[in-house]
Tab-separated table of C-alpha atoms and ligand atoms in Angstrom:
chain	number	residue	atom	x	y	z
A	11	MET	CA	-2.640	-1.156	-72.561
A	12	ARG	CA	-0.659	-1.254	-75.759
A	13	ILE	CA	2.428	0.875	-75.757
A	14	HIS	CA	3.496	1.421	-79.327
A	15	THR	CA	7.203	1.661	-78.605
A	16	HIS	CA	7.983	0.155	-82.000
A	17	LEU	CA	6.542	3.325	-83.468
A	18	ILE	CA	9.096	5.521	-81.808
A	19	GLN	CA	12.121	6.303	-83.896
A	20	ARG	CA	15.084	7.250	-81.756
A	21	GLY	CA	12.694	8.248	-79.009
A	22	LYS	CA	11.186	11.295	-80.664
A	23	THR	CA	9.345	11.091	-83.963
A	24	PHE	CA	6.565	8.722	-84.824
A	25	ALA	CA	5.953	6.733	-87.924
A	26	PRO	CA	2.591	5.078	-87.314
A	27	SER	CA	1.122	3.348	-90.304
A	28	THR	CA	-2.191	5.187	-89.933
A	29	PRO	CA	-2.509	8.571	-91.594
A	30	SER	CA	-3.790	10.241	-88.392
A	31	TRP	CA	-3.224	9.624	-84.723
A	32	ALA	CA	-3.409	11.129	-81.277
A	33	GLU	CA	-0.167	10.879	-79.387
A	34	ILE	CA	-0.818	10.639	-75.666
A	35	SER	CA	1.947	11.027	-73.132
A	36	LEU	CA	1.135	9.080	-69.993
A	37	LYS	CA	4.275	10.538	-68.479
A	38	ALA	CA	2.875	14.058	-68.926
A	39	LEU	CA	-0.410	12.849	-67.409
A	40	GLN	CA	1.371	11.460	-64.356
A	41	HIS	CA	3.419	14.628	-64.065
A	42	ASN	CA	0.229	16.718	-64.077
A	43	PHE	CA	-1.373	14.445	-61.504
A	44	LEU	CA	1.596	14.833	-59.151
A	45	GLU	CA	1.717	18.585	-59.781
A	46	LEU	CA	-1.981	18.903	-58.834
A	47	LYS	CA	-1.447	16.648	-55.844
A	48	ARG	CA	1.342	18.952	-54.689
A	49	LEU	CA	-0.962	21.910	-55.152
A	50	ALA	CA	-3.807	20.212	-53.276
A	51	GLY	CA	-1.810	19.925	-50.048
A	52	ASP	CA	-3.583	17.587	-47.656
A	53	ALA	CA	-6.492	16.979	-50.013
A	54	GLU	CA	-6.480	13.882	-52.209
A	55	VAL	CA	-6.881	14.218	-55.960
A	56	LEU	CA	-10.014	12.591	-57.362
A	57	PRO	CA	-9.231	12.535	-61.092
A	58	VAL	CA	-12.173	13.086	-63.427
A	59	VAL	CA	-11.944	10.606	-66.308
A	60	LYS	CA	-15.421	11.047	-67.805
A	61	ALA	CA	-16.018	11.267	-71.564
A	62	ASN	CA	-13.293	8.772	-72.419
A	63	ALA	CA	-10.920	10.725	-70.152
A	64	TYR	CA	-11.612	13.924	-72.121
A	65	GLY	CA	-10.871	11.990	-75.297
A	66	HIS	CA	-7.561	10.586	-74.035
A	67	GLY	CA	-8.777	7.007	-73.534
A	68	LEU	CA	-10.624	5.964	-70.379
A	69	VAL	CA	-8.800	2.764	-69.489
A	70	PRO	CA	-5.139	3.619	-70.220
A	71	VAL	CA	-5.536	7.017	-68.555
A	72	SER	CA	-7.245	5.558	-65.481
A	73	LYS	CA	-4.595	2.884	-65.072
A	74	ALA	CA	-1.802	5.432	-65.410
A	75	LEU	CA	-3.464	7.627	-62.772
A	76	VAL	CA	-3.921	4.738	-60.359
A	77	GLY	CA	-0.277	3.893	-61.069
A	78	ALA	CA	0.675	7.446	-60.086
A	79	GLY	CA	-1.195	7.122	-56.782
A	80	ALA	CA	-4.832	8.060	-57.456
A	81	LYS	CA	-7.006	6.483	-54.750
A	82	ALA	CA	-10.357	6.915	-56.533
A	83	LEU	CA	-11.717	8.052	-59.898
A	84	ALA	CA	-14.767	9.989	-61.078
A	85	VAL	CA	-16.792	9.207	-64.204
A	86	ALA	CA	-20.029	10.688	-65.514
A	87	THR	CA	-22.087	7.589	-66.244
A	88	VAL	CA	-22.666	4.073	-64.976
A	89	ARG	CA	-21.505	2.739	-68.344
A	90	GLU	CA	-18.134	4.418	-67.976
A	91	GLY	CA	-17.801	2.901	-64.519
A	92	VAL	CA	-18.632	-0.548	-65.858
A	93	THR	CA	-15.957	-0.183	-68.559
A	94	LEU	CA	-13.401	0.540	-65.846
A	95	ARG	CA	-14.483	-2.396	-63.697
A	96	ASN	CA	-14.287	-4.703	-66.715
A	97	ALA	CA	-10.732	-3.461	-67.217
A	98	VAL	CA	-10.026	-4.513	-63.597
A	99	VAL	CA	-9.832	-1.036	-62.115
A	100	THR	CA	-10.693	-1.760	-58.484
A	101	CYS	CA	-10.522	1.619	-56.706
A	102	PRO	CA	-13.696	3.504	-55.664
A	103	ILE	CA	-15.395	5.019	-58.720
A	104	LEU	CA	-17.770	7.944	-58.245
A	105	VAL	CA	-20.527	8.460	-60.824
A	106	LEU	CA	-21.030	12.220	-61.155
A	107	THR	CA	-24.510	12.299	-62.698
A	108	PRO	CA	-27.785	11.095	-61.164
A	109	THR	CA	-28.488	7.414	-61.808
A	110	LEU	CA	-31.878	6.531	-63.307
A	111	PRO	CA	-33.741	3.773	-61.443
A	112	ALA	CA	-33.190	1.361	-64.341
A	113	GLU	CA	-29.424	1.587	-63.922
A	114	ILE	CA	-29.236	1.200	-60.142
A	115	PRO	CA	-28.904	-2.607	-60.258
A	116	THR	CA	-25.881	-2.297	-62.572
A	117	LEU	CA	-24.411	0.442	-60.402
A	118	LEU	CA	-24.657	-1.734	-57.311
A	119	GLN	CA	-23.506	-4.899	-59.042
A	120	TYR	CA	-20.331	-3.137	-60.209
A	121	CYS	CA	-19.717	-1.454	-56.838
A	122	LEU	CA	-19.825	2.062	-58.244
A	123	THR	CA	-20.395	4.992	-55.884
A	124	PRO	CA	-23.490	7.009	-56.788
A	125	GLN	CA	-23.986	10.697	-56.314
A	126	VAL	CA	-27.365	11.520	-54.782
A	127	SER	CA	-29.175	14.720	-55.731
A	128	SER	CA	-32.552	14.274	-54.067
A	129	VAL	CA	-34.431	12.515	-51.284
A	130	GLU	CA	-36.373	10.538	-53.919
A	131	GLY	CA	-33.116	9.461	-55.557
A	132	ALA	CA	-31.820	8.208	-52.222
A	133	ARG	CA	-35.083	6.388	-51.528
A	134	GLU	CA	-34.946	4.605	-54.885
A	135	LEU	CA	-31.363	3.600	-54.220
A	136	ALA	CA	-32.222	2.289	-50.741
A	137	LYS	CA	-35.131	0.297	-52.208
A	138	VAL	CA	-33.047	-1.428	-54.880
A	139	ALA	CA	-30.203	-2.010	-52.416
A	140	LYS	CA	-32.635	-3.804	-50.111
A	141	GLN	CA	-33.955	-5.947	-52.973
A	142	MET	CA	-30.406	-6.861	-53.934
A	143	LYS	CA	-29.411	-7.450	-50.314
A	144	VAL	CA	-26.678	-4.807	-50.457
A	145	SER	CA	-26.410	-3.724	-46.838
A	146	ARG	CA	-24.972	-0.232	-47.049
A	147	VAL	CA	-24.489	1.863	-50.177
A	148	PRO	CA	-21.888	4.599	-49.801
A	149	ILE	CA	-23.060	7.791	-51.497
A	150	HIS	CA	-21.695	11.233	-52.253
A	151	LEU	CA	-24.447	13.750	-51.573
A	152	LYS	CA	-24.490	16.527	-54.153
A	153	LEU	CA	-25.424	20.060	-53.105
A	154	ASP	CA	-26.591	22.701	-55.517
A	155	THR	CA	-24.975	25.871	-54.176
A	156	GLY	CA	-25.549	27.837	-57.359
A	157	MET	CA	-24.679	25.741	-60.380
A	158	GLY	CA	-28.384	25.018	-60.826
A	159	ARG	CA	-27.783	21.694	-62.548
A	160	VAL	CA	-28.071	18.743	-60.169
A	161	GLY	CA	-27.951	18.429	-56.405
A	162	VAL	CA	-30.072	19.133	-53.361
A	163	ARG	CA	-30.769	22.887	-53.201
A	164	VAL	CA	-28.609	24.380	-50.478
A	165	GLU	CA	-31.554	26.178	-48.808
A	166	ARG	CA	-33.142	22.814	-48.037
A	167	ALA	CA	-29.904	20.890	-47.672
A	168	VAL	CA	-29.840	20.300	-43.928
A	169	ARG	CA	-33.407	18.963	-43.821
A	170	GLU	CA	-32.953	16.722	-46.852
A	171	PHE	CA	-29.556	15.538	-45.657
A	172	ASP	CA	-31.164	14.529	-42.369
A	173	ALA	CA	-33.806	12.494	-44.192
A	174	ILE	CA	-31.221	10.797	-46.395
A	175	ARG	CA	-28.737	9.942	-43.662
A	176	ARG	CA	-31.466	8.162	-41.719
A	177	MET	CA	-32.413	5.883	-44.585
A	178	PRO	CA	-31.511	2.264	-43.950
A	179	GLY	CA	-29.062	1.016	-46.547
A	180	ILE	CA	-27.577	4.442	-47.253
A	181	ARG	CA	-24.334	5.787	-45.894
A	182	VAL	CA	-23.365	9.387	-46.652
A	183	ASP	CA	-19.631	9.081	-47.309
A	184	ALA	CA	-19.041	12.524	-48.731
A	185	VAL	CA	-20.740	15.780	-49.605
A	186	TYR	CA	-19.840	17.806	-52.662
A	187	THR	CA	-20.785	20.718	-54.841
A	188	HIS	CA	-19.735	22.224	-58.176
A	189	LEU	CA	-18.750	25.818	-58.921
A	190	ALA	CA	-20.232	27.621	-61.900
A	191	THR	CA	-17.670	30.408	-62.367
A	192	ALA	CA	-14.356	29.191	-60.948
A	193	ASP	CA	-12.609	30.184	-64.190
A	194	TRP	CA	-13.854	33.779	-64.061
A	195	LEU	CA	-11.656	36.685	-63.097
A	196	ASP	CA	-14.518	38.058	-60.988
A	197	PRO	CA	-14.473	35.873	-57.856
A	198	LYS	CA	-17.745	37.043	-56.266
A	199	TYR	CA	-20.020	34.205	-57.302
A	200	ALA	CA	-17.430	31.503	-56.602
A	201	TRP	CA	-16.891	32.869	-53.088
A	202	LYS	CA	-20.622	32.849	-52.529
A	203	GLN	CA	-20.824	29.185	-53.508
A	204	ILE	CA	-17.794	28.245	-51.408
A	205	THR	CA	-19.338	29.997	-48.380
A	206	LEU	CA	-22.742	28.365	-48.851
A	207	PHE	CA	-21.095	24.960	-49.125
A	208	LYS	CA	-19.105	25.432	-45.928
A	209	GLN	CA	-22.202	26.620	-44.081
A	210	ALA	CA	-24.086	23.521	-45.214
A	211	LEU	CA	-21.238	21.281	-44.057
A	212	ASP	CA	-21.369	22.994	-40.646
A	213	GLY	CA	-25.104	22.377	-40.523
A	214	PHE	CA	-24.629	18.701	-41.340
A	215	ARG	CA	-22.003	18.356	-38.646
A	216	LYS	CA	-24.288	19.919	-36.028
A	217	ILE	CA	-27.231	17.646	-36.694
A	218	SER	CA	-25.108	14.503	-36.832
A	219	GLY	CA	-23.511	14.995	-33.444
A	220	GLY	CA	-20.225	16.531	-34.566
A	221	LYS	CA	-19.491	13.926	-37.241
A	222	THR	CA	-17.381	15.343	-40.083
A	223	PHE	CA	-17.836	14.318	-43.682
A	224	GLN	CA	-15.499	13.982	-46.584
A	225	SER	CA	-16.088	16.790	-49.025
A	226	HIS	CA	-15.058	18.139	-52.403
A	227	MET	CA	-15.862	21.066	-54.671
A	228	ALA	CA	-12.762	22.050	-56.656
A	229	ASN	CA	-12.632	21.470	-60.392
A	230	SER	CA	-9.412	22.431	-62.187
A	231	ALA	CA	-10.079	26.161	-62.174
A	232	ALA	CA	-11.082	26.191	-58.507
A	233	LEU	CA	-8.023	24.187	-57.500
A	234	LEU	CA	-5.769	26.603	-59.371
A	235	ALA	CA	-7.571	29.802	-58.347
A	236	TYR	CA	-9.113	29.157	-54.941
A	237	TYR	CA	-6.718	26.903	-53.095
A	238	PRO	CA	-6.846	26.262	-50.154
A	239	GLN	CA	-10.405	27.519	-49.612
A	240	SER	CA	-11.794	25.207	-52.276
A	241	ALA	CA	-10.024	22.086	-51.063
A	242	GLY	CA	-12.041	19.631	-49.018
A	243	THR	CA	-10.902	16.106	-48.322
A	244	TRP	CA	-10.674	15.791	-52.099
A	245	VAL	CA	-10.211	18.003	-55.130
A	246	ARG	CA	-11.798	16.994	-58.423
A	247	PRO	CA	-9.812	18.209	-61.438
A	248	GLY	CA	-10.351	17.047	-64.988
A	249	LEU	CA	-8.953	19.396	-67.616
A	250	ALA	CA	-5.768	20.311	-65.736
A	251	LEU	CA	-4.805	16.643	-65.508
A	252	TYR	CA	-4.704	16.618	-69.281
A	253	GLY	CA	-2.289	19.538	-69.217
A	254	VAL	CA	-4.684	22.247	-70.309
A	255	TYR	CA	-5.351	25.416	-68.304
A	256	PRO	CA	-9.035	26.307	-67.887
A	257	ASN	CA	-7.998	29.947	-68.058
A	258	GLN	CA	-4.720	31.416	-69.285
A	259	ASN	CA	-4.509	33.636	-66.182
A	260	LEU	CA	-3.974	30.516	-64.098
A	261	ARG	CA	-0.795	29.439	-65.886
A	262	SER	CA	1.474	30.627	-63.086
A	263	LYS	CA	-0.194	28.379	-60.495
A	264	ALA	CA	1.073	25.034	-61.734
A	265	LYS	CA	3.357	23.659	-64.395
A	266	LEU	CA	1.134	21.507	-66.589
A	267	ILE	CA	2.202	19.598	-69.686
A	268	PRO	CA	-0.299	18.934	-72.506
A	269	VAL	CA	-0.965	15.201	-72.681
A	270	MET	CA	-2.484	14.866	-76.158
A	271	GLN	CA	-1.249	15.914	-79.589
A	272	VAL	CA	-3.309	15.278	-82.706
A	273	LYS	CA	-1.376	14.673	-85.893
A	274	THR	CA	-2.128	13.710	-89.452
A	275	ARG	CA	-0.331	13.487	-92.772
A	276	ILE	CA	-0.424	15.155	-96.134
A	277	ILE	CA	-2.116	12.611	-98.398
A	278	HIS	CA	-2.251	14.766	-101.515
A	279	LEU	CA	-0.398	17.821	-102.814
A	280	LYS	CA	-1.245	19.999	-105.758
A	281	ALA	CA	-0.754	23.418	-107.304
A	282	LEU	CA	-3.787	25.642	-107.714
A	283	ASP	CA	-4.028	28.499	-110.198
A	284	LYS	CA	-5.418	31.902	-109.478
A	285	GLY	CA	-9.236	31.742	-109.516
A	286	GLN	CA	-9.513	28.027	-108.672
A	287	SER	CA	-11.513	27.057	-105.589
A	288	VAL	CA	-11.257	24.307	-102.976
A	289	SER	CA	-13.794	22.112	-101.188
A	290	TYR	CA	-17.587	22.196	-100.745
A	291	GLY	CA	-19.384	25.443	-101.371
A	292	ARG	CA	-16.316	27.121	-102.923
A	293	THR	CA	-15.713	29.226	-99.798
A	294	TYR	CA	-12.043	29.701	-100.726
A	295	THR	CA	-10.701	30.831	-104.084
A	296	ALA	CA	-6.993	31.271	-104.772
A	297	LYS	CA	-6.057	34.904	-105.345
A	298	LYS	CA	-2.722	33.837	-106.834
A	299	PRO	CA	-1.103	30.469	-107.640
A	300	ILE	CA	-0.788	28.451	-104.400
A	301	LYS	CA	0.292	25.030	-103.204
A	302	VAL	CA	-2.489	23.089	-101.470
A	303	ALA	CA	-2.116	20.046	-99.218
A	304	THR	CA	-4.948	17.647	-98.405
A	305	LEU	CA	-4.888	16.228	-94.863
A	306	SER	CA	-6.352	12.959	-93.684
A	307	LEU	CA	-8.310	14.558	-90.850
A	308	GLY	CA	-11.816	15.995	-90.961
A	309	TYR	CA	-14.732	16.873	-88.768
A	310	ALA	CA	-15.375	13.203	-88.004
A	311	ASP	CA	-11.934	13.248	-86.423
A	312	GLY	CA	-12.458	16.420	-84.416
A	313	VAL	CA	-11.537	19.262	-86.760
A	314	GLN	CA	-14.801	21.052	-86.229
A	315	ARG	CA	-16.446	22.357	-89.364
A	316	VAL	CA	-16.680	25.860	-87.891
A	317	LEU	CA	-12.889	25.873	-88.221
A	318	SER	CA	-13.250	26.081	-92.021
A	319	ASN	CA	-11.048	28.963	-93.261
A	320	LYS	CA	-10.088	29.620	-89.613
A	321	ALA	CA	-7.860	27.003	-88.003
A	322	HIS	CA	-4.155	26.499	-88.476
A	323	PHE	CA	-1.975	23.431	-88.711
A	324	LEU	CA	1.752	23.075	-88.150
A	325	VAL	CA	3.802	21.670	-91.024
A	326	ARG	CA	7.599	21.499	-90.823
A	327	GLY	CA	7.466	23.812	-87.812
A	328	LYS	CA	5.454	26.435	-89.690
A	329	ARG	CA	1.939	27.620	-89.006
A	330	VAL	CA	-0.277	27.272	-92.087
A	331	PRO	CA	-3.947	28.182	-92.626
A	332	VAL	CA	-6.906	25.912	-93.296
A	333	ILE	CA	-8.555	26.901	-96.577
A	334	GLY	CA	-12.089	26.088	-97.659
A	335	ARG	CA	-14.607	23.944	-95.823
A	336	VAL	CA	-13.445	21.215	-93.501
A	337	CYS	CA	-14.885	17.905	-94.824
A	338	MET	CA	-15.806	14.772	-92.894
A	339	ASP	CA	-12.518	12.993	-93.643
A	340	MET	CA	-10.236	15.641	-95.080
A	341	THR	CA	-9.080	19.206	-94.552
A	342	LEU	CA	-7.170	21.465	-96.940
A	343	ILE	CA	-4.293	23.744	-96.027
A	344	ASP	CA	-2.239	26.308	-97.915
A	345	VAL	CA	1.385	25.173	-97.806
A	346	SER	CA	2.767	27.721	-100.276
A	347	LYS	CA	5.104	29.079	-97.600
A	348	VAL	CA	6.501	25.735	-96.440
A	349	PRO	CA	9.827	25.050	-98.151
A	350	GLY	CA	10.415	21.425	-99.101
A	351	VAL	CA	6.883	20.285	-98.243
A	352	LYS	CA	6.150	16.798	-99.560
A	353	LEU	CA	3.601	14.014	-99.585
A	354	GLY	CA	3.463	12.151	-96.261
A	355	ASP	CA	4.619	15.141	-94.206
A	356	ILE	CA	3.143	15.380	-90.728
A	357	ALA	CA	0.608	18.132	-90.015
A	358	THR	CA	-0.182	18.927	-86.375
A	359	PHE	CA	-3.716	19.951	-85.413
A	360	PHE	CA	-2.677	20.627	-81.857
A	361	GLY	CA	0.613	19.829	-80.227
A	362	ARG	CA	4.244	20.508	-80.955
A	363	ASP	CA	6.209	20.454	-84.196
A	364	GLY	CA	9.867	21.145	-83.591
A	365	LYS	CA	10.007	24.391	-81.651
A	366	THR	CA	6.525	25.514	-82.636
A	367	VAL	CA	3.479	24.817	-80.496
A	368	LEU	CA	-0.174	25.101	-81.459
A	369	SER	CA	-2.367	24.647	-78.412
A	370	VAL	CA	-5.810	23.115	-78.200
A	371	ASN	CA	-6.851	26.363	-76.513
A	372	GLU	CA	-5.898	28.386	-79.592
A	373	GLN	CA	-7.890	26.121	-81.901
A	374	ALA	CA	-10.829	26.198	-79.484
A	375	THR	CA	-10.796	29.981	-79.434
A	376	LEU	CA	-10.793	30.051	-83.249
A	377	ALA	CA	-13.731	27.631	-83.197
A	378	GLY	CA	-15.588	29.834	-80.722
A	379	THR	CA	-15.625	27.104	-78.085
A	380	ILE	CA	-13.533	25.779	-75.182
A	381	SER	CA	-10.653	23.321	-75.136
A	382	TYR	CA	-12.845	20.745	-73.362
A	383	GLU	CA	-15.059	20.397	-76.422
A	384	LEU	CA	-12.171	20.006	-78.852
A	385	LEU	CA	-10.542	17.322	-76.717
A	386	CYS	CA	-13.792	15.360	-76.421
A	387	ALA	CA	-14.365	15.731	-80.163
A	388	VAL	CA	-11.246	13.822	-81.222
A	389	GLY	CA	-12.944	11.063	-83.182
A	390	GLU	CA	-13.069	7.425	-82.319
A	391	ARG	CA	-11.320	6.476	-85.554
A	392	VAL	CA	-8.191	8.453	-84.589
A	393	PRO	CA	-6.012	5.806	-82.944
A	394	ARG	CA	-4.620	6.792	-79.568
A	395	ILE	CA	-0.947	6.032	-79.317
A	396	TYR	CA	0.407	5.909	-75.774
A	397	VAL	CA	3.965	6.829	-75.016
B	411	PLP	C1	-16.352	17.567	-65.319
B	411	PLP	C2	-16.450	17.817	-63.889
B	411	PLP	C3	-15.307	18.135	-63.128
B	411	PLP	C4	-13.971	18.417	-63.759
B	411	PLP	O1	-13.948	19.733	-64.241
B	411	PLP	P1	-12.658	20.387	-64.892
B	411	PLP	O2	-13.063	21.764	-65.191
B	411	PLP	O3	-12.361	19.588	-66.125
B	411	PLP	O4	-11.566	20.288	-63.905
B	411	PLP	C5	-15.446	18.220	-61.759
B	411	PLP	N1	-16.643	18.028	-61.165
B	411	PLP	C6	-17.764	17.746	-61.862
B	411	PLP	C7	-19.048	17.554	-61.144
B	411	PLP	C8	-17.719	17.655	-63.244
B	411	PLP	O5	-18.829	17.397	-63.924
């Protein structure tokens, strides 16, 4: 992991040579991890680092989490798991989506822990394990208690669990489920899922002679809203680790610090007369003379095009509006009200500028989406700078 300490001037402002960057605070990440661990009581935190750690960088984030005490990690795909193994991350790594038969050999070779969502899936796994002479594959059995996505349907869970646990080469290490509405104010459906999950666990215990299983169901929202009922042996937060609340009503439950800030610079400044337009399609026309700044950040970098004429940026601590269409590589803002604005000034897409904060949640709301999507959308060409 490269720590760009040479980019830090007197410990606070950055002067990277690239026009755009994502500043990622591993200290904030570790703080959030410990805060969630405190909240989780006896349950261990299984950090979710899928999708390039929600855009924050899979390997540096995973190493920082292991450094803070994480005992296992969860990814979405076999490929992500392989990337971690190649970076010498040695803890158990759970793959949260079903593995296609073609990827099972890689999964086993890299000692990744598969989720299993069906009897057929388990059978396929047992078959390949036998061919590869892997004696016992630990699995996390996924139950569908109402998410309707993957997992063994809860109505048939006990029977299918019984078939799977008897398969040679398979060892059920844990059982888990996923809640569909943990971030809702109305708790009815979440309670239903939590109850169904606990009933299934009881059923499993009965038919396996009192044996208890590791379990997990809590994503960030469930950990914040339904602790302790949602805590099993593990809790499985993603978003909250990155310092973002899944729902603003949950702010009081834990003190989280945003990990990522996305910043760019003014690469061009000009005055526009009344009646002149900016960008593709002429969706913005100046109603009076204005000062326009061009930013080196576009939709390829994560400023979604739906944010045209909608989003804000922070410049010199002031909130300024995006004008005209967001382009692939550039975005235009109206800086008429920013005294002293000059070429090279920093513009913050989300993060802090002096005392002013613009959150990823606010931008997501303006874009008609959720913070998750904006974080994942931060483009590959935006260098991540770890502090
Ligand atoms: C992504 C994911 C999580 C993490 O969810 P957050 O809302 O980010 O906390 C947990 N479990 C599963 C199965 C997931 O796919």
